[in-house]
Short mmCIF file of C-alpha atoms in Angstrom, two decimals:
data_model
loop_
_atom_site.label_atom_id
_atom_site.label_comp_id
_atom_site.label_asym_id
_atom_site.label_seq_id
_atom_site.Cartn_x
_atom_site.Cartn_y
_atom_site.Cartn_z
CA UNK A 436 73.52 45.04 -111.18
CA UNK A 437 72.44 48.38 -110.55
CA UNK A 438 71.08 48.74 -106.52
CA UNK A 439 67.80 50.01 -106.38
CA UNK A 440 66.30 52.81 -103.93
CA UNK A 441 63.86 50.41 -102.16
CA UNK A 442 66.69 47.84 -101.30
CA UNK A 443 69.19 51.04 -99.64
CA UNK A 444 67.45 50.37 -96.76
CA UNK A 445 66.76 46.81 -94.65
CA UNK A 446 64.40 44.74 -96.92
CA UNK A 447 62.18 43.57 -94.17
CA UNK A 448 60.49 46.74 -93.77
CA UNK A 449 59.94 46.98 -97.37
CA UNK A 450 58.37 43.76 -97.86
CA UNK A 451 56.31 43.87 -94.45
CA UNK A 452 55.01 46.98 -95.79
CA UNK A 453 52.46 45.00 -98.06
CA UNK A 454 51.25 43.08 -95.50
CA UNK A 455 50.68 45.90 -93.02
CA UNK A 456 48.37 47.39 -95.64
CA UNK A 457 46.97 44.83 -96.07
CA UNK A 458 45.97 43.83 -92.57
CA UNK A 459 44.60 47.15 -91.93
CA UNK A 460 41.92 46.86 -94.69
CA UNK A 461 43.84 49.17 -97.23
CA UNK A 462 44.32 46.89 -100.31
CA UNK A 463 44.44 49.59 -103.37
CA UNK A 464 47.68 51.13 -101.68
CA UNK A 465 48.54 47.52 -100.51
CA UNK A 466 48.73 46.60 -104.66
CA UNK A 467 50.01 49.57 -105.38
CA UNK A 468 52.86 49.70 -103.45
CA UNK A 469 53.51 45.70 -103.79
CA UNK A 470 54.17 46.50 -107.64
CA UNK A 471 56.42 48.86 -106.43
CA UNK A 472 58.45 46.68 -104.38
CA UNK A 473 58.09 43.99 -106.31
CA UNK A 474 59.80 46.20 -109.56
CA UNK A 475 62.60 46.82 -107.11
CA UNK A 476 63.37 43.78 -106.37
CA UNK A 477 63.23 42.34 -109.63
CA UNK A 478 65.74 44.74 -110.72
CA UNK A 479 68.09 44.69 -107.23
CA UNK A 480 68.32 40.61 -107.08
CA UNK A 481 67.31 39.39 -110.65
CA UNK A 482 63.73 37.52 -111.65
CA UNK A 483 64.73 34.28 -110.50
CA UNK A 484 66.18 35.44 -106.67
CA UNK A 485 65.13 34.05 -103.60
CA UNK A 486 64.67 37.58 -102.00
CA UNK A 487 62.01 37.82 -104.63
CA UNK A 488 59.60 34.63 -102.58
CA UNK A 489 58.57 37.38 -99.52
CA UNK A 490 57.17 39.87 -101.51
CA UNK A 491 54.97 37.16 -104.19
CA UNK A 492 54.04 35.67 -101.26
CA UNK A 493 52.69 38.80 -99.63
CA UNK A 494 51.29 40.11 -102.71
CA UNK A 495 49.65 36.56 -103.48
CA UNK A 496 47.69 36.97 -100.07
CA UNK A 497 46.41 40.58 -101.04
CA UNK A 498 45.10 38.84 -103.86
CA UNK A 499 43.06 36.57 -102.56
CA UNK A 500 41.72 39.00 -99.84
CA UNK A 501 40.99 41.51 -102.46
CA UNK A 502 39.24 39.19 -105.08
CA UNK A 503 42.11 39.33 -107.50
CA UNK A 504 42.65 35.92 -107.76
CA UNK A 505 44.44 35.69 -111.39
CA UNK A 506 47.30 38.15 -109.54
CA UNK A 507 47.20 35.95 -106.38
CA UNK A 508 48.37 33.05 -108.00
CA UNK A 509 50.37 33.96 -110.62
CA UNK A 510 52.51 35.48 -107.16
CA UNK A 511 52.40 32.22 -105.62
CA UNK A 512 53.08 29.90 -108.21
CA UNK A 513 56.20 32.33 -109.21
CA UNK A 514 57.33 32.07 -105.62
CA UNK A 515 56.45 28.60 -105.37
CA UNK A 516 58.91 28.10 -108.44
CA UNK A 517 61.45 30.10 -107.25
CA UNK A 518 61.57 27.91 -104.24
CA UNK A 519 61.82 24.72 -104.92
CA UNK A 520 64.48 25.64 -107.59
CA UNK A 521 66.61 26.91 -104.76
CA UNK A 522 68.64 24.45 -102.04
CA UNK A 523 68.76 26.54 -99.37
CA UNK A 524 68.30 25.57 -95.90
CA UNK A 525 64.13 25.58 -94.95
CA UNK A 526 62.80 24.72 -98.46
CA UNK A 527 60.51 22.53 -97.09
CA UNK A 528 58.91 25.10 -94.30
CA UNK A 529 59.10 27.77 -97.31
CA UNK A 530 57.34 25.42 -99.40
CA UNK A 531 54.41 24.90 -96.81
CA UNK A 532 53.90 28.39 -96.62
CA UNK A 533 52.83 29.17 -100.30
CA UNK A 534 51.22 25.55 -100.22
CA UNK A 535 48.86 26.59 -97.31
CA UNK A 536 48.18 29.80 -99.54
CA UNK A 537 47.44 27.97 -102.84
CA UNK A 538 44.69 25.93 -100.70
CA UNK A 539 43.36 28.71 -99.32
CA UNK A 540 42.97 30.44 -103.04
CA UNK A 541 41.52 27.25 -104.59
CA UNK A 542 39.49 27.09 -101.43
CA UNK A 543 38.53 30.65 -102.29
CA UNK A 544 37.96 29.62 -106.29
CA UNK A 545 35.40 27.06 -105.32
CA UNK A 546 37.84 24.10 -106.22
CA UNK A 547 37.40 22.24 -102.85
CA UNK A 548 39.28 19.20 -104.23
CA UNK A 549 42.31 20.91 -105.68
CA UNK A 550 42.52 23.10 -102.33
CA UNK A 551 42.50 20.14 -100.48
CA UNK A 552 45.09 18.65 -102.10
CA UNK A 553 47.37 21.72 -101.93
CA UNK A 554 46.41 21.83 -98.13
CA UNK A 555 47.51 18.11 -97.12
CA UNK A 556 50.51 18.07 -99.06
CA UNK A 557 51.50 21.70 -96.98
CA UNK A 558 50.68 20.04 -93.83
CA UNK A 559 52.89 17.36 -95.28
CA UNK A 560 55.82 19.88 -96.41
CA UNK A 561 55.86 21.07 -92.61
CA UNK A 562 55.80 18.42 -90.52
CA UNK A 563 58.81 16.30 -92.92
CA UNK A 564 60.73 19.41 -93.20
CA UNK A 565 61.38 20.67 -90.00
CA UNK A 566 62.26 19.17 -86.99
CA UNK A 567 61.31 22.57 -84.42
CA UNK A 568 57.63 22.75 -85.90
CA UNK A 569 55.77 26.48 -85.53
CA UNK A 570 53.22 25.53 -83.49
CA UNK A 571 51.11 28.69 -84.75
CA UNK A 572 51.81 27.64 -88.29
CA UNK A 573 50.96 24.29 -87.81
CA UNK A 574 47.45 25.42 -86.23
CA UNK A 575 46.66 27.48 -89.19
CA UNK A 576 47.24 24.62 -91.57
CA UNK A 577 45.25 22.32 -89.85
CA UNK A 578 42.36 24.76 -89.20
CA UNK A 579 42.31 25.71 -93.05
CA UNK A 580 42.42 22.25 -94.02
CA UNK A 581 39.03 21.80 -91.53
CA UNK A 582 37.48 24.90 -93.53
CA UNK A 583 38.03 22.68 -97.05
CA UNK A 584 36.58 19.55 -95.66
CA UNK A 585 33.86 21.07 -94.36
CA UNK A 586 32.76 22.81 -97.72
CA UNK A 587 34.04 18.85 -98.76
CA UNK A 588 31.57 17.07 -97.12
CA UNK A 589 33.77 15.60 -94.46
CA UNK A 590 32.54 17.03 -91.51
CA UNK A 591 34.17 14.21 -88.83
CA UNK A 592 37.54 15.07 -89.81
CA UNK A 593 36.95 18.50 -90.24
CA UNK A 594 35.24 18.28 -86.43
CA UNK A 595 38.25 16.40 -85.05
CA UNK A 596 40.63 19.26 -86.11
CA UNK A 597 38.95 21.82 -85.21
CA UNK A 598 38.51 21.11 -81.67
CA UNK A 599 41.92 19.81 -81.35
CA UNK A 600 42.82 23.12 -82.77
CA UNK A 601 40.90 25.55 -80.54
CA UNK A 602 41.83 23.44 -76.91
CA UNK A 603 46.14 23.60 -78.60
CA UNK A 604 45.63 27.23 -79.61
CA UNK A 605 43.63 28.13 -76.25
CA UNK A 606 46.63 26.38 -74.82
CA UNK A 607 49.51 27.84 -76.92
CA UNK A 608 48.12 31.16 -77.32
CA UNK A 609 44.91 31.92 -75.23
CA UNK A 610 41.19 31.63 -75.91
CA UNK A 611 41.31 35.78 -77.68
CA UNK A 612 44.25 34.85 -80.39
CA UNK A 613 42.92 35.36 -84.10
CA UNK A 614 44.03 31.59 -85.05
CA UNK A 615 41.22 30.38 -82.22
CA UNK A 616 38.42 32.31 -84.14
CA UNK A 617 39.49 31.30 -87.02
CA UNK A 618 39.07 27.84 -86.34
CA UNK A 619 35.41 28.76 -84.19
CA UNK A 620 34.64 30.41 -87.56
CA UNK A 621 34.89 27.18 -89.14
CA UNK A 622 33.54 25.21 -86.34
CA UNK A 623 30.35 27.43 -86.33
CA UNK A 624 30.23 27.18 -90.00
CA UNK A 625 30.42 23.12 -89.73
CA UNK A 626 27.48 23.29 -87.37
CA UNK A 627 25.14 25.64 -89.30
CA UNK A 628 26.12 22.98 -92.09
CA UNK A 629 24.30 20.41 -90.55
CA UNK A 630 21.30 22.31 -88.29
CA UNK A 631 22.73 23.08 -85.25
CA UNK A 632 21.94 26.64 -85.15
CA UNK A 633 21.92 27.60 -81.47
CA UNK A 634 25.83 26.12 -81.27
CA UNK A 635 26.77 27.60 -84.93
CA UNK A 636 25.25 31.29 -83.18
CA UNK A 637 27.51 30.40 -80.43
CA UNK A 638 30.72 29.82 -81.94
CA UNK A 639 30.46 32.18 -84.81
CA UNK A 640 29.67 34.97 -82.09
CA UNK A 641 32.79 34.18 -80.60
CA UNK A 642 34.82 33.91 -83.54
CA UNK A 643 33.43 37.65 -84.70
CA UNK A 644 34.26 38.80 -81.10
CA UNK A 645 37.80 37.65 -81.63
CA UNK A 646 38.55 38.65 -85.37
CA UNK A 647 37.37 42.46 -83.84
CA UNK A 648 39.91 42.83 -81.68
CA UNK A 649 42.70 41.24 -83.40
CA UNK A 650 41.51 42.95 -86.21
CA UNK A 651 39.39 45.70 -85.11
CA UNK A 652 35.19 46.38 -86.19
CA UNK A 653 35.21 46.95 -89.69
CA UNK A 654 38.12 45.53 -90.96
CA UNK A 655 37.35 43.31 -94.37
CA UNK A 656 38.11 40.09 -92.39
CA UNK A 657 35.42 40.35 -90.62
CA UNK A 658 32.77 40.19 -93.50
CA UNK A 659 32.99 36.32 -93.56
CA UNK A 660 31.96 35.28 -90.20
CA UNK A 661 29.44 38.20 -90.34
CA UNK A 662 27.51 36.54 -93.50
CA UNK A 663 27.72 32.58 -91.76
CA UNK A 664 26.24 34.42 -88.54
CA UNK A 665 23.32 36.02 -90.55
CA UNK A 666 22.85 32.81 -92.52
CA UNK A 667 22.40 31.25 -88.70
CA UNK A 668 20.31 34.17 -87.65
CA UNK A 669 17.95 33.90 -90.36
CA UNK A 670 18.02 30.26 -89.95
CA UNK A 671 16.78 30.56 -86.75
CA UNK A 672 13.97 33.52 -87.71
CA UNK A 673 16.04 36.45 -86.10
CA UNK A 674 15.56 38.50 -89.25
CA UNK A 675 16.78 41.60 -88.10
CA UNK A 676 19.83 40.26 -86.58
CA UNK A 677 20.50 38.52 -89.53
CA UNK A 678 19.96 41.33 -92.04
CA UNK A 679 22.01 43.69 -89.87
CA UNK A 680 24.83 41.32 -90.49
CA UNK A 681 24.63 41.28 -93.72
CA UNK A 682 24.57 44.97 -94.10
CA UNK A 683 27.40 45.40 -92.16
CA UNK A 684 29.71 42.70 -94.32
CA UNK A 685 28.73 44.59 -97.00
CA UNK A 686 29.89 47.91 -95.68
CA UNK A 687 33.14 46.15 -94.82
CA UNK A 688 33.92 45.10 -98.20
CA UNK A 689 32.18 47.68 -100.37
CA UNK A 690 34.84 49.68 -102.44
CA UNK A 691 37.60 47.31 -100.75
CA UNK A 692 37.05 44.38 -102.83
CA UNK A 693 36.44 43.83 -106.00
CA UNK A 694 32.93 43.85 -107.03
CA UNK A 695 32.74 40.17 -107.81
CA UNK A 696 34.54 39.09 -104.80
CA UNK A 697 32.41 35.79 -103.95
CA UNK A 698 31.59 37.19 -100.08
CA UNK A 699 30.50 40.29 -101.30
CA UNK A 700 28.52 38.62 -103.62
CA UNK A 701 26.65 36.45 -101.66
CA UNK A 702 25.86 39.06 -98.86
CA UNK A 703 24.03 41.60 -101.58
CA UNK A 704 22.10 38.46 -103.09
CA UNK A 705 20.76 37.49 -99.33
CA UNK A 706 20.30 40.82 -98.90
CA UNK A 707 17.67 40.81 -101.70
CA UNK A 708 16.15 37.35 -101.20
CA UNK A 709 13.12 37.05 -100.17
CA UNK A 710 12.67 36.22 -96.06
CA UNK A 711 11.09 32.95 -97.18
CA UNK A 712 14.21 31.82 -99.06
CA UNK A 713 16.62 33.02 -96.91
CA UNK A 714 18.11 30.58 -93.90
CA UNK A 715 17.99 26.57 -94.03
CA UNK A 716 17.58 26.23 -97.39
CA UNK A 717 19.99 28.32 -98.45
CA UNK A 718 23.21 27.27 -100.65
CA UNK A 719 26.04 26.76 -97.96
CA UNK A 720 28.83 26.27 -99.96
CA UNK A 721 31.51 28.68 -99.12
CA UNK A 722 30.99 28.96 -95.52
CA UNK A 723 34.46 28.24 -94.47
CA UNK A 724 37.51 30.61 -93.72
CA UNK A 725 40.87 29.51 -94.63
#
């Protein structure tokens, strides 16, 4: 089989290339240049190769960050595929991984039940197929599996993770790492949920502090916890705070997303909702980040 250009070179930085794109906000070139690689690979390893499952998976998480959910998981359901075909040594851990991101896109979709699924039979994946467990991966898992239950319903179980999560991470990691505001994202999001607004300001304060500086201030990851905040702010009857939130999620994600991306969405629609309508008795569906 004919080498190709791309795969000359180590195939690490190739693949990682999508996802540093992608973390820095720049998802057009991010798609772009996953197609690319993607090509590449196809052509260096066959359709069916294991070296293929890096690249879906990165280009399934653009996907769902970007709005373009039909491409995000047609990538992981290809990698998933590709996977479990395969016999080689960390299935299970491999597995997980697209598992966890599945979840998070049905999550995404509005399909709370099927994410949930997806998520507890990750969780599942990890902890039976390794016996030297990521801690960090594990976290994540857990935390996004606390952002389905709360848009669920279940807001013990989703309480008891979440606070497990934040005292291991603090532990693990310390109280600034992006998997802690993650999971204060969610546990803000579980108290605005059910009316307690001056401890949902609190931790979804925190959680924006944190995502800046992993991420820095107008990175597209921030436009989540920015929307739950205004929804507390408004809640609360700090109009201009909350309004000023939702102008600045939509900055983040204007022209980055795609215009029907369900964030995006909601924070133009508060934007033009009458002051009256806005806060309490608004939908809350969707809150969670995972």
């Amino acid at each position: 089989m004919k080498e190709s250009r791309m795969f000359d070179r180590d195939w690490a930085p190739a693949c990682g290339r999508i996802a540093e794109l992608r973390i820095s906000g720049r998802y057009r070139e991010a798609a772009a240049y996953g197609r690319d690689v993607l090509s590449d690979a196809e052509q260096a390893f066959g359709p069916n190769s294991a070296e293929l499952m890096p690249v879906l998976n990165q280009i399934g998480i653009l996907g769902k960050y970007s709005g373009d959910f039909v491409m995000a998981e047609d990538a992981y359901r290809r990698a998933l595929r590709i996977v479990q075909a395969g016999e080689a040594a960390g299935t299970e851990v491999a597995s997980a991984v697209l598992l966890h991101n599945l979840a998070g896109l049905a999550h995404a979709r509005g399909d709370v039940a099927e994410a949930e699924r997806l998520a507890r039979a990750g969780i599942r994946s990890r902890t039976e197929g390794s016996s030297q467990l990521d801690p960090s991966a594990l976290a994540a898992d857990r935390a996004a599996l606390a952002a389905i239950l709360i848009d669920a319903g279940n807001g013990t179980e989703a309480a008891e993770i979440l606070l497990r999560t934040i005292q291991d991470s603090e532990a693990s990691f310390g109280p600034d790492h992006y998997e802690v505001g993650i999971a204060r994202h969610n546990l803000g999001s579980l108290y605005l949920r059910s009316g307690r607004l001056d401890d949902a300001m609190q931790e979804l304060e925190s959680a924006l502090r944190i995502k800046e500086l992993a991420c820095g201030m107008t990175h597209p990851e921030l436009a989540i916890t920015l929307h739950n905040l205004a929804k507390a702010y408004l809640a609360s009857r700090r109009r201009d705070d909350g309004r000023a939130c939702l102008k600045r999620a939509v900055q983040v994600l204007d022209g980055v997303v795609t215009a029907d991306h369900p964030t995006l969405v909601a924070c133009r629609t508060a934007l033009f909702t009458s002051p009256k309508k806005t806060g309490e008795g608004s939908s809350t569906r969707g809150l969670a980040d995972g």
